[in-house]
Amino acid sequence: MNKYKFCFIICANKERFLEECLWYIDQLSVPEGYECERMVIRDAKSMASGYNMAMTKSDAKYKIYLHQDTFILNQNMLPDLLDLFADHEIGMVGVVGACDFSAGADYTLNWDVGGAEVSVGINSHFLICEKGTDRTDVVCIDGVLMATQYDLPWDEETFDGWDFYDISQSVNFLQAGFRVVVPCVRIKEDIWVYHDKGRSAYDAWERYRKIFCDKYRSLGYEYSDIGLLKMNEELNNQRNQIFKVFQAGDFDLTNELLNRLGEDDLDLRLCYVALFLSIRSEEIMTIGRSSYSEARELDVFIEEFDELKFMCRRMYFGSTAAVKDAAWQKVRERLDQDRITMKMIWATVFVCVGEPNRLWGEVVGRYEREVCTLIQQGNIFGAEHLLLQLDKDKRGKLGNVLLILIGVLHRELEKQVSPTVFDVSLDPGELAQHFIQMKLYLRRLEFGLPEQTWMEVYEYFKRTGVSDYMILYLLQNNIFYKEECCRNLSVLFTKMEGADSMRARLFAGLAEK
């Protein structure tokens, strides 16, 4: 037994989730003098059998059994485990558990110690239990993460599936005389893991709950039917019917049935359907198109959505700028290839983490920098393409100003006006300041300030080549006393360019209207 070694043991059947799980393991701080190995069991007959197989192959003293959809957030977890295991009576550590005995063994429904951030398909939330001290002794822990410093066989004969192996192993450790503990979580920053669990149907769970209660009856467990199987049977019939309607392409009826069923009763498959339809609808309303027009594209959507949420979480949880930048680069590549839209990013952000506003703030910052870079490169319409993918209230002040200026540019190019508004500058900050300055100057005329202040207005408009289309936009959208402003503009241009000048006549005519 190598007492300076950790082994991560994972049963896997989803390669992309496994890859993400391993990425988070790679971010962990490894104590000096210690080493880590990773052991992945594919095609395991059951969780217990897979864990037994890996346990006998590894000589690591410290073994960490975790789900493929579990992402470790506490980068100091390994030193923290060593601190806990310094107490040799502690045999196993979990992140979520139960300190109160339940005769029905329905612990999964009622965890009361520890915490995690959990995704259940269409939302993400913090599970923070109120009980416990710094390290709390429990009767069992959840299988999301189970760390041990002693090897005890997993009961693969009795628990030959994917449920209750964790509760059973907790009992095994306690009966062997070891303590099972969970570190206390009081605030979200204390959470050790993110669990991308989706939704559970509980059919198999209920069957194994009965098996567990029968096996450990001598410990006070007693099975009683709590109605889950009957409820699940009814729900599964409804879920299957909804999915058939979706496959038939009747999206309106699918949405109606999803709303009638309710968010809490969706299974993982229908969670993806709900996201598919929501994002599709938002994209069509915002940019007039969506990549997902038919039900048969659901699998492509799921692949893109999962990849996007993984990268969003890396930006959210990443501890270094390099990690965040690399994640955004992968998102940007998909944007550039039109595989995703900003609307899809927005929708994904608000379901993939427990604090979406913080993540969205970072995304918007990066989005604005992408827009600014395109403009600086002279790719004005590439910037417009990106800006139009978000609603006005989501693209930010700078984005809205730039989109206004691009709209003016379209009119200027259509009428072959030169110079255009983008000939003033390709620096987004300077363009925004230019826009603000034009508004301020027009308000001098709107409010009838003394004429001696108007000369500066004319000189600025002349120097920067402000077109009539730019002035007309500001008049229409930013000036309240339009007639007064137009009258004074006519006076200004008459004085500077003559009564017969085009601008003098234009604004005189508008003042009369």
Coordinates of C-alpha atoms in Angstrom, one line a residue:
M1 CA 0.0 0.0 0.0
N2 CA 1.4 3.3 -1.1
K3 CA 0.5 5.9 1.6
Y4 CA 1.7 8.8 -0.6
K5 CA -0.7 8.1 -3.4
F6 CA -4.2 9.1 -4.4
C7 CA -6.3 7.2 -6.9
F8 CA -9.4 8.6 -8.6
I9 CA -11.8 5.8 -9.6
I10 CA -14.6 6.5 -12.0
C11 CA -17.1 4.3 -13.8
A12 CA -17.8 5.9 -17.1
N13 CA -20.1 5.5 -20.1
K14 CA -20.2 9.2 -21.3
E15 CA -16.8 10.1 -22.7
R16 CA -17.4 13.9 -22.8
F17 CA -18.5 14.0 -19.2
L18 CA -15.6 11.8 -18.2
E19 CA -13.2 14.2 -20.0
E20 CA -14.6 17.1 -18.1
C21 CA -14.4 15.3 -14.8
L22 CA -10.8 14.5 -15.4
W23 CA -10.1 18.1 -16.4
Y24 CA -11.2 19.3 -12.9
I25 CA -9.0 16.6 -11.3
D26 CA -6.1 18.0 -13.2
Q27 CA -6.6 21.4 -11.6
L28 CA -6.2 20.0 -8.1
S29 CA -3.3 21.0 -5.9
V30 CA -1.3 17.8 -5.1
P31 CA 0.6 17.8 -1.8
E32 CA 4.3 17.7 -2.1
G33 CA 5.7 14.2 -2.1
Y34 CA 2.3 12.7 -3.2
E35 CA 1.2 11.3 -6.5
C36 CA -2.1 10.8 -8.2
E37 CA -3.4 8.1 -10.6
R38 CA -6.7 8.0 -12.4
M39 CA -8.5 4.7 -13.0
V40 CA -11.5 4.6 -15.4
I41 CA -13.7 1.6 -15.5
R42 CA -15.8 1.3 -18.7
D43 CA -18.6 -1.1 -19.3
A44 CA -18.9 -2.0 -15.6
K45 CA -21.7 -4.3 -14.7
S46 CA -22.6 -2.2 -11.7
M47 CA -21.0 0.6 -9.7
A48 CA -20.0 -1.8 -6.9
S49 CA -18.4 -4.2 -9.3
G50 CA -16.5 -1.5 -11.1
Y51 CA -15.2 0.0 -7.9
N52 CA -14.1 -3.5 -6.6
M53 CA -12.2 -4.0 -9.8
A54 CA -10.4 -0.7 -9.5
M55 CA -9.8 -1.0 -5.8
T56 CA -7.9 -4.3 -6.2
K57 CA -5.8 -2.9 -9.0
S58 CA -4.6 0.2 -7.2
D59 CA -2.0 0.3 -4.4
A60 CA -3.0 3.9 -3.4
K61 CA -3.8 4.3 0.2
Y62 CA -6.3 7.1 -0.6
K63 CA -9.0 6.2 -3.1
I64 CA -11.6 8.7 -4.3
Y65 CA -14.6 7.2 -5.9
L66 CA -16.7 9.7 -7.9
H67 CA -19.3 9.9 -10.6
Q68 CA -18.3 10.9 -14.1
D69 CA -20.6 13.9 -13.9
T70 CA -18.9 15.2 -10.7
F71 CA -16.5 18.1 -11.1
I72 CA -14.3 18.9 -8.1
L73 CA -14.3 22.6 -7.3
N74 CA -12.2 22.6 -4.1
Q75 CA -8.7 22.7 -5.6
N76 CA -7.3 22.1 -2.1
M77 CA -9.4 18.9 -1.6
L78 CA -6.4 16.5 -1.4
P79 CA -4.7 18.4 1.4
D80 CA -8.1 18.7 3.1
L81 CA -8.6 14.9 2.9
L82 CA -5.2 14.3 4.4
D83 CA -6.1 16.6 7.3
L84 CA -9.3 14.5 7.8
F85 CA -7.6 11.2 7.5
A86 CA -5.0 12.2 10.0
D87 CA -7.7 10.8 12.4
H88 CA -7.2 7.1 11.8
E89 CA -10.7 6.4 13.0
I90 CA -12.1 8.1 9.9
G91 CA -12.5 5.6 7.2
M92 CA -14.5 7.4 4.6
V93 CA -15.3 11.0 3.7
G94 CA -18.2 12.3 1.6
V95 CA -19.4 15.7 0.5
V96 CA -23.1 15.1 1.2
G97 CA -24.6 12.9 3.8
A98 CA -27.2 12.2 6.5
C99 CA -26.5 12.4 10.2
D100 CA -30.0 11.3 11.2
F101 CA -31.0 7.7 10.9
S102 CA -34.0 7.0 8.6
A103 CA -35.8 3.7 9.0
G104 CA -36.9 3.8 5.4
A105 CA -33.4 4.5 4.1
D106 CA -34.8 7.4 2.0
Y107 CA -31.6 9.4 2.5
T108 CA -31.3 10.5 -1.1
L109 CA -34.5 12.5 -0.7
N110 CA -33.4 14.1 2.6
W111 CA -29.6 14.8 2.8
D112 CA -29.0 17.0 5.8
V113 CA -25.2 17.4 6.0
G114 CA -22.6 18.9 3.6
G115 CA -23.3 20.6 0.3
A116 CA -22.8 20.7 -3.4
E117 CA -23.7 22.7 -6.4
V118 CA -26.2 20.7 -8.4
S119 CA -27.5 20.8 -12.0
V120 CA -30.9 19.1 -12.5
G121 CA -31.2 19.7 -16.3
I122 CA -32.8 23.1 -16.7
N123 CA -31.4 24.9 -13.6
S124 CA -28.5 24.8 -11.2
H125 CA -28.8 25.4 -7.5
F126 CA -26.8 25.2 -4.3
L127 CA -27.5 22.3 -1.9
I128 CA -26.3 23.5 1.4
C129 CA -27.5 21.6 4.5
E130 CA -27.7 23.4 7.8
K131 CA -26.7 20.7 10.2
G132 CA -23.2 19.8 11.2
T133 CA -20.0 21.1 12.6
D134 CA -16.5 21.3 10.9
R135 CA -16.6 17.5 10.3
T136 CA -19.8 15.7 11.1
D137 CA -20.2 11.9 11.7
V138 CA -23.0 10.6 9.4
V139 CA -24.9 7.3 8.9
C140 CA -24.3 7.4 5.2
I141 CA -22.9 9.5 2.3
D142 CA -24.0 10.1 -1.2
G143 CA -22.0 8.3 -4.0
V144 CA -21.3 11.6 -5.8
L145 CA -17.8 11.5 -4.1
M146 CA -16.6 8.9 -1.6
A147 CA -13.0 9.1 -0.4
T148 CA -11.5 6.3 1.7
Q149 CA -8.2 5.5 3.4
Y150 CA -9.0 1.8 4.0
D151 CA -10.1 -0.8 1.5
L152 CA -13.4 -2.6 2.2
P153 CA -15.1 -4.7 -0.5
W154 CA -18.1 -3.3 -2.2
D155 CA -21.2 -5.5 -2.0
E156 CA -21.6 -6.1 -5.7
E157 CA -23.6 -9.3 -5.3
T158 CA -26.5 -7.5 -3.5
F159 CA -26.2 -4.1 -5.1
D160 CA -25.7 -5.1 -8.7
G161 CA -26.9 -1.9 -10.3
W162 CA -26.3 1.8 -9.8
D163 CA -28.2 2.6 -6.6
F164 CA -27.7 2.1 -2.9
Y165 CA -24.1 0.9 -3.3
D166 CA -23.1 4.1 -1.5
I167 CA -25.5 3.6 1.4
S168 CA -24.4 0.0 1.7
Q169 CA -20.7 0.9 1.7
S170 CA -21.4 3.5 4.4
V171 CA -22.9 0.8 6.6
N172 CA -19.9 -1.5 5.8
F173 CA -17.5 1.1 7.1
L174 CA -19.5 1.8 10.2
Q175 CA -19.8 -1.9 11.0
A176 CA -16.1 -2.3 10.6
G177 CA -15.6 0.3 13.3
F178 CA -14.7 3.3 11.2
R179 CA -16.2 6.7 11.2
V180 CA -17.8 8.2 8.1
V181 CA -17.7 12.0 8.0
V182 CA -18.8 14.9 5.9
P183 CA -17.1 18.3 6.0
C184 CA -19.5 21.1 7.0
V185 CA -20.6 23.5 4.3
R186 CA -22.0 26.8 5.5
I187 CA -21.6 29.0 2.4
K188 CA -21.3 28.3 -1.3
E189 CA -17.6 29.0 -1.3
D190 CA -17.1 25.9 1.0
I191 CA -18.6 23.5 -1.6
W192 CA -16.3 20.8 -2.8
V193 CA -18.1 19.6 -6.0
Y194 CA -20.4 20.4 -8.8
H195 CA -22.7 17.5 -9.7
D196 CA -24.2 17.6 -13.2
K197 CA -26.7 14.9 -12.2
G198 CA -29.7 15.7 -14.4
R199 CA -33.0 14.1 -13.3
S200 CA -33.5 10.6 -11.7
A201 CA -36.5 8.5 -12.4
Y202 CA -36.1 6.5 -9.1
D203 CA -37.6 3.3 -10.4
A204 CA -34.4 1.3 -9.8
W205 CA -33.7 3.3 -6.7
E206 CA -36.9 2.2 -5.1
R207 CA -36.3 -1.4 -5.9
Y208 CA -32.8 -1.2 -4.3
R209 CA -34.2 0.7 -1.3
K210 CA -36.3 -2.4 -0.5
I211 CA -33.3 -4.7 -1.0
F212 CA -31.3 -2.5 1.3
C213 CA -34.0 -2.4 4.0
D214 CA -34.4 -6.1 3.9
K215 CA -30.7 -6.8 4.1
Y216 CA -30.1 -4.4 7.1
R217 CA -33.4 -5.1 8.9
S218 CA -31.4 -6.0 12.0
L219 CA -30.1 -2.4 12.1
G220 CA -33.6 -1.0 12.3
Y221 CA -34.4 -0.5 8.7
E222 CA -37.9 -1.3 7.5
Y223 CA -39.2 -0.8 4.0
S224 CA -42.5 0.9 3.4
D225 CA -44.0 1.9 0.1
I226 CA -43.9 5.7 -0.3
G227 CA -45.7 5.7 -3.7
L228 CA -42.7 6.4 -5.9
L229 CA -43.1 3.5 -8.3
K230 CA -46.8 4.3 -9.0
M231 CA -46.1 8.0 -9.4
N232 CA -43.2 7.3 -11.7
E233 CA -45.2 5.0 -13.8
E234 CA -47.8 7.7 -14.3
L235 CA -45.2 10.4 -15.0
N236 CA -43.3 8.2 -17.4
N237 CA -46.4 7.7 -19.5
Q238 CA -46.9 11.5 -19.7
R239 CA -43.2 12.0 -20.4
N240 CA -43.2 9.5 -23.3
Q241 CA -46.3 11.0 -24.8
I242 CA -44.8 14.5 -24.7
F243 CA -41.6 13.2 -26.4
K244 CA -43.7 11.6 -29.1
V245 CA -45.4 14.9 -29.8
F246 CA -42.0 16.6 -29.9
Q247 CA -40.7 14.0 -32.4
A248 CA -43.8 14.6 -34.6
G249 CA -42.7 18.2 -34.8
D250 CA -45.6 19.8 -33.0
F251 CA -43.6 22.2 -31.0
D252 CA -46.5 24.4 -29.8
L253 CA -48.3 21.4 -28.3
T254 CA -45.0 20.1 -26.8
N255 CA -44.5 23.4 -25.0
E256 CA -48.1 23.3 -23.8
L257 CA -47.7 19.8 -22.4
L258 CA -44.3 20.6 -20.8
N259 CA -45.8 23.6 -19.0
R260 CA -48.7 21.4 -17.9
L261 CA -46.4 18.7 -16.6
G262 CA -44.3 21.2 -14.7
E263 CA -40.5 21.8 -14.4
D264 CA -40.1 19.5 -11.4
D265 CA -41.5 16.4 -13.2
L266 CA -39.3 16.6 -16.3
D267 CA -36.8 13.8 -16.8
L268 CA -33.4 14.6 -18.3
R269 CA -34.6 13.9 -21.9
L270 CA -37.5 16.4 -21.6
C271 CA -35.2 18.9 -19.9
Y272 CA -33.1 18.9 -23.1
V273 CA -36.3 19.2 -25.1
A274 CA -37.5 22.2 -23.1
L275 CA -34.1 23.9 -23.6
F276 CA -34.1 23.1 -27.3
L277 CA -37.5 24.7 -27.8
S278 CA -36.7 27.7 -25.5
I279 CA -33.4 28.5 -27.2
R280 CA -34.9 27.9 -30.7
S281 CA -37.7 30.3 -30.0
E282 CA -35.4 33.0 -28.5
E283 CA -33.1 32.8 -31.5
I284 CA -35.9 33.1 -34.0
M285 CA -37.3 36.1 -32.2
T286 CA -34.0 37.8 -31.8
I287 CA -32.1 37.1 -35.1
G288 CA -34.8 35.5 -37.2
R289 CA -33.3 32.1 -37.5
S290 CA -32.2 29.1 -35.4
S291 CA -29.9 26.2 -36.1
Y292 CA -32.5 23.9 -34.7
S293 CA -35.6 23.7 -36.9
E294 CA -36.5 20.0 -36.6
A295 CA -36.9 17.5 -33.8
R296 CA -34.3 15.2 -35.3
E297 CA -31.6 17.8 -34.5
L298 CA -32.1 17.3 -30.8
D299 CA -28.9 15.1 -30.5
V300 CA -26.8 17.8 -32.2
F301 CA -28.3 20.4 -29.9
I302 CA -27.5 18.3 -26.8
E303 CA -23.9 17.9 -27.9
E304 CA -23.5 21.6 -28.5
F305 CA -25.3 22.6 -25.3
D306 CA -23.2 20.2 -23.2
E307 CA -20.0 21.5 -24.6
L308 CA -21.1 25.1 -24.2
K309 CA -22.1 24.6 -20.5
F310 CA -18.8 22.9 -19.8
M311 CA -16.9 25.9 -21.2
C312 CA -19.1 28.4 -19.4
R313 CA -18.4 26.6 -16.1
R314 CA -14.7 26.7 -16.7
M315 CA -15.0 30.5 -17.1
Y316 CA -17.1 30.6 -13.9
F317 CA -15.0 28.2 -11.8
G318 CA -11.6 28.8 -13.4
S319 CA -9.0 30.0 -10.9
T320 CA -6.7 31.7 -13.5
A321 CA -7.1 34.1 -16.4
A322 CA -5.5 31.5 -18.7
V323 CA -8.1 28.9 -17.9
K324 CA -10.9 31.4 -18.4
D325 CA -9.4 32.7 -21.7
A326 CA -9.0 29.1 -23.1
A327 CA -12.6 28.3 -22.3
W328 CA -13.8 31.5 -24.0
Q329 CA -11.6 30.8 -27.0
K330 CA -13.5 27.5 -27.5
V331 CA -16.8 29.3 -27.2
R332 CA -15.6 32.0 -29.7
E333 CA -14.7 29.3 -32.2
R334 CA -18.2 28.0 -32.2
L335 CA -19.6 31.5 -32.5
D336 CA -17.3 32.2 -35.5
Q337 CA -18.5 28.9 -37.1
D338 CA -22.2 29.9 -36.5
R339 CA -22.6 26.6 -34.5
I340 CA -24.0 28.6 -31.6
T341 CA -25.4 32.1 -31.1
M342 CA -25.0 34.6 -28.3
K343 CA -28.7 33.9 -27.4
M344 CA -27.8 30.2 -26.9
I345 CA -24.9 31.3 -24.7
W346 CA -27.2 33.5 -22.6
A347 CA -29.7 30.7 -22.2
T348 CA -27.0 28.3 -21.2
V349 CA -25.4 30.6 -18.6
F350 CA -28.7 31.0 -16.8
V351 CA -29.2 27.2 -16.3
C352 CA -25.7 25.9 -15.9
V353 CA -24.5 27.7 -12.7
G354 CA -26.0 28.7 -9.4
E355 CA -25.0 32.4 -9.8
P356 CA -25.7 33.1 -13.5
N357 CA -25.5 36.9 -13.2
R358 CA -21.8 36.8 -12.2
L359 CA -21.0 34.5 -15.1
W360 CA -23.1 36.6 -17.5
G361 CA -21.2 39.7 -16.5
E362 CA -18.0 38.0 -17.5
V363 CA -19.5 36.8 -20.8
V364 CA -20.8 40.2 -21.7
G365 CA -17.3 41.7 -21.0
R366 CA -15.8 39.2 -23.4
Y367 CA -18.6 39.7 -25.9
E368 CA -18.0 43.5 -25.9
R369 CA -14.3 42.9 -26.4
E370 CA -15.0 40.6 -29.4
V371 CA -17.3 43.3 -30.9
C372 CA -14.6 46.0 -30.3
T373 CA -11.9 43.9 -31.9
L374 CA -14.0 43.3 -35.0
I375 CA -14.7 47.1 -35.4
Q376 CA -11.0 47.9 -34.8
Q377 CA -10.2 45.4 -37.6
G378 CA -12.7 47.2 -39.9
N379 CA -15.1 44.3 -39.9
I380 CA -18.1 46.4 -39.0
F381 CA -20.7 44.1 -40.3
G382 CA -19.1 41.1 -38.5
A383 CA -19.6 43.2 -35.3
E384 CA -23.2 43.9 -36.3
H385 CA -23.8 40.1 -36.8
L386 CA -22.6 39.5 -33.2
L387 CA -24.5 42.5 -31.7
L388 CA -27.8 41.5 -33.3
Q389 CA -27.7 38.1 -31.5
L390 CA -28.7 39.7 -28.2
D391 CA -31.6 41.8 -27.1
K392 CA -31.1 45.5 -26.3
D393 CA -31.1 45.0 -22.6
K394 CA -28.5 42.3 -22.8
R395 CA -25.9 43.7 -25.1
G396 CA -24.9 46.6 -22.9
K397 CA -24.6 50.4 -23.4
L398 CA -21.6 50.3 -25.7
G399 CA -23.1 47.5 -27.8
N400 CA -26.3 49.5 -28.2
V401 CA -24.5 52.6 -29.3
L402 CA -22.3 50.7 -31.8
L403 CA -25.4 49.1 -33.3
I404 CA -27.0 52.5 -33.7
L405 CA -24.0 53.8 -35.5
I406 CA -23.9 50.7 -37.7
G407 CA -27.5 51.4 -38.6
V408 CA -26.6 54.9 -39.6
L409 CA -23.7 53.5 -41.6
H410 CA -26.1 51.4 -43.6
R411 CA -28.1 54.5 -44.6
E412 CA -24.9 56.4 -45.4
L413 CA -23.6 53.6 -47.7
E414 CA -27.0 53.3 -49.3
K415 CA -27.0 57.0 -50.2
Q416 CA -23.2 57.0 -51.0
V417 CA -22.5 59.5 -48.3
S418 CA -18.9 60.3 -47.6
P419 CA -17.4 60.4 -45.0
T420 CA -19.4 57.9 -43.0
V421 CA -19.7 57.8 -39.3
F422 CA -17.0 55.1 -39.1
D423 CA -14.6 57.3 -40.9
V424 CA -14.4 59.3 -37.7
S425 CA -12.8 56.4 -35.9
L426 CA -12.6 52.7 -35.6
D427 CA -12.0 52.9 -31.9
P428 CA -15.3 51.8 -30.2
G429 CA -14.7 54.0 -27.2
E430 CA -14.1 57.1 -29.4
L431 CA -17.2 56.3 -31.5
A432 CA -19.3 56.1 -28.3
Q433 CA -17.9 59.4 -27.2
H434 CA -18.6 60.9 -30.6
F435 CA -22.2 59.7 -30.3
I436 CA -22.6 61.3 -26.9
Q437 CA -21.0 64.5 -28.0
M438 CA -23.4 64.8 -31.0
K439 CA -26.3 64.4 -28.6
L440 CA -25.0 67.1 -26.3
Y441 CA -24.4 69.5 -29.1
L442 CA -27.9 69.1 -30.5
R443 CA -29.4 69.7 -27.1
R444 CA -27.8 73.2 -27.2
L445 CA -30.1 73.9 -30.1
E446 CA -33.0 72.0 -28.7
F447 CA -33.1 74.1 -25.5
G448 CA -32.4 77.4 -27.4
L449 CA -29.0 78.2 -25.8
P450 CA -27.5 81.5 -27.0
E451 CA -26.4 81.5 -30.6
Q452 CA -22.8 82.2 -29.8
T453 CA -22.7 78.6 -28.5
W454 CA -23.8 77.2 -31.8
M455 CA -20.6 77.9 -33.7
E456 CA -18.9 75.1 -31.8
V457 CA -21.7 72.7 -32.8
Y458 CA -21.2 73.6 -36.5
E459 CA -17.4 73.3 -36.3
Y460 CA -17.6 69.9 -34.7
F461 CA -20.2 68.6 -37.2
K462 CA -18.1 69.9 -40.1
R463 CA -14.8 68.5 -38.7
T464 CA -16.1 65.0 -38.0
G465 CA -18.3 64.8 -41.2
V466 CA -21.5 64.3 -39.4
S467 CA -24.1 63.3 -42.0
D468 CA -27.7 64.3 -42.2
Y469 CA -28.6 60.7 -41.5
M470 CA -26.8 60.8 -38.2
I471 CA -28.5 64.1 -37.2
L472 CA -31.9 62.7 -38.3
Y473 CA -31.4 59.6 -36.1
L474 CA -30.6 61.8 -33.1
L475 CA -33.5 64.1 -33.8
Q476 CA -35.9 61.2 -34.0
N477 CA -34.7 59.2 -31.0
N478 CA -32.9 61.6 -28.6
I479 CA -34.4 65.0 -28.9
F480 CA -37.7 65.9 -27.3
Y481 CA -38.4 69.4 -28.7
K482 CA -37.8 68.4 -32.3
E483 CA -39.4 71.4 -34.0
E484 CA -37.3 73.9 -31.9
C485 CA -34.1 71.9 -32.6
C486 CA -34.9 71.7 -36.4
R487 CA -35.7 75.5 -36.5
N488 CA -32.4 76.3 -34.8
L489 CA -30.5 73.9 -37.0
S490 CA -31.9 75.7 -40.1
V491 CA -30.9 79.0 -38.6
L492 CA -27.4 77.7 -38.0
F493 CA -26.9 76.2 -41.5
T494 CA -28.4 79.3 -43.1
K495 CA -25.9 81.4 -41.3
M496 CA -22.9 79.2 -42.1
E497 CA -23.8 77.8 -45.5
G498 CA -26.5 80.1 -46.9
A499 CA -30.3 80.0 -47.0
D500 CA -30.3 77.9 -50.2
S501 CA -28.0 75.2 -48.8
M502 CA -29.4 71.7 -48.7
R503 CA -29.2 71.4 -44.9
A504 CA -30.7 74.8 -44.3
R505 CA -33.7 73.9 -46.4
L506 CA -33.9 70.3 -45.0
F507 CA -34.2 71.4 -41.4
A508 CA -36.4 74.4 -42.2
G509 CA -38.8 71.9 -43.9
L510 CA -38.7 69.5 -40.9
A511 CA -39.4 72.4 -38.5
E512 CA -42.6 73.2 -40.4
K513 CA -43.8 69.6 -40.1

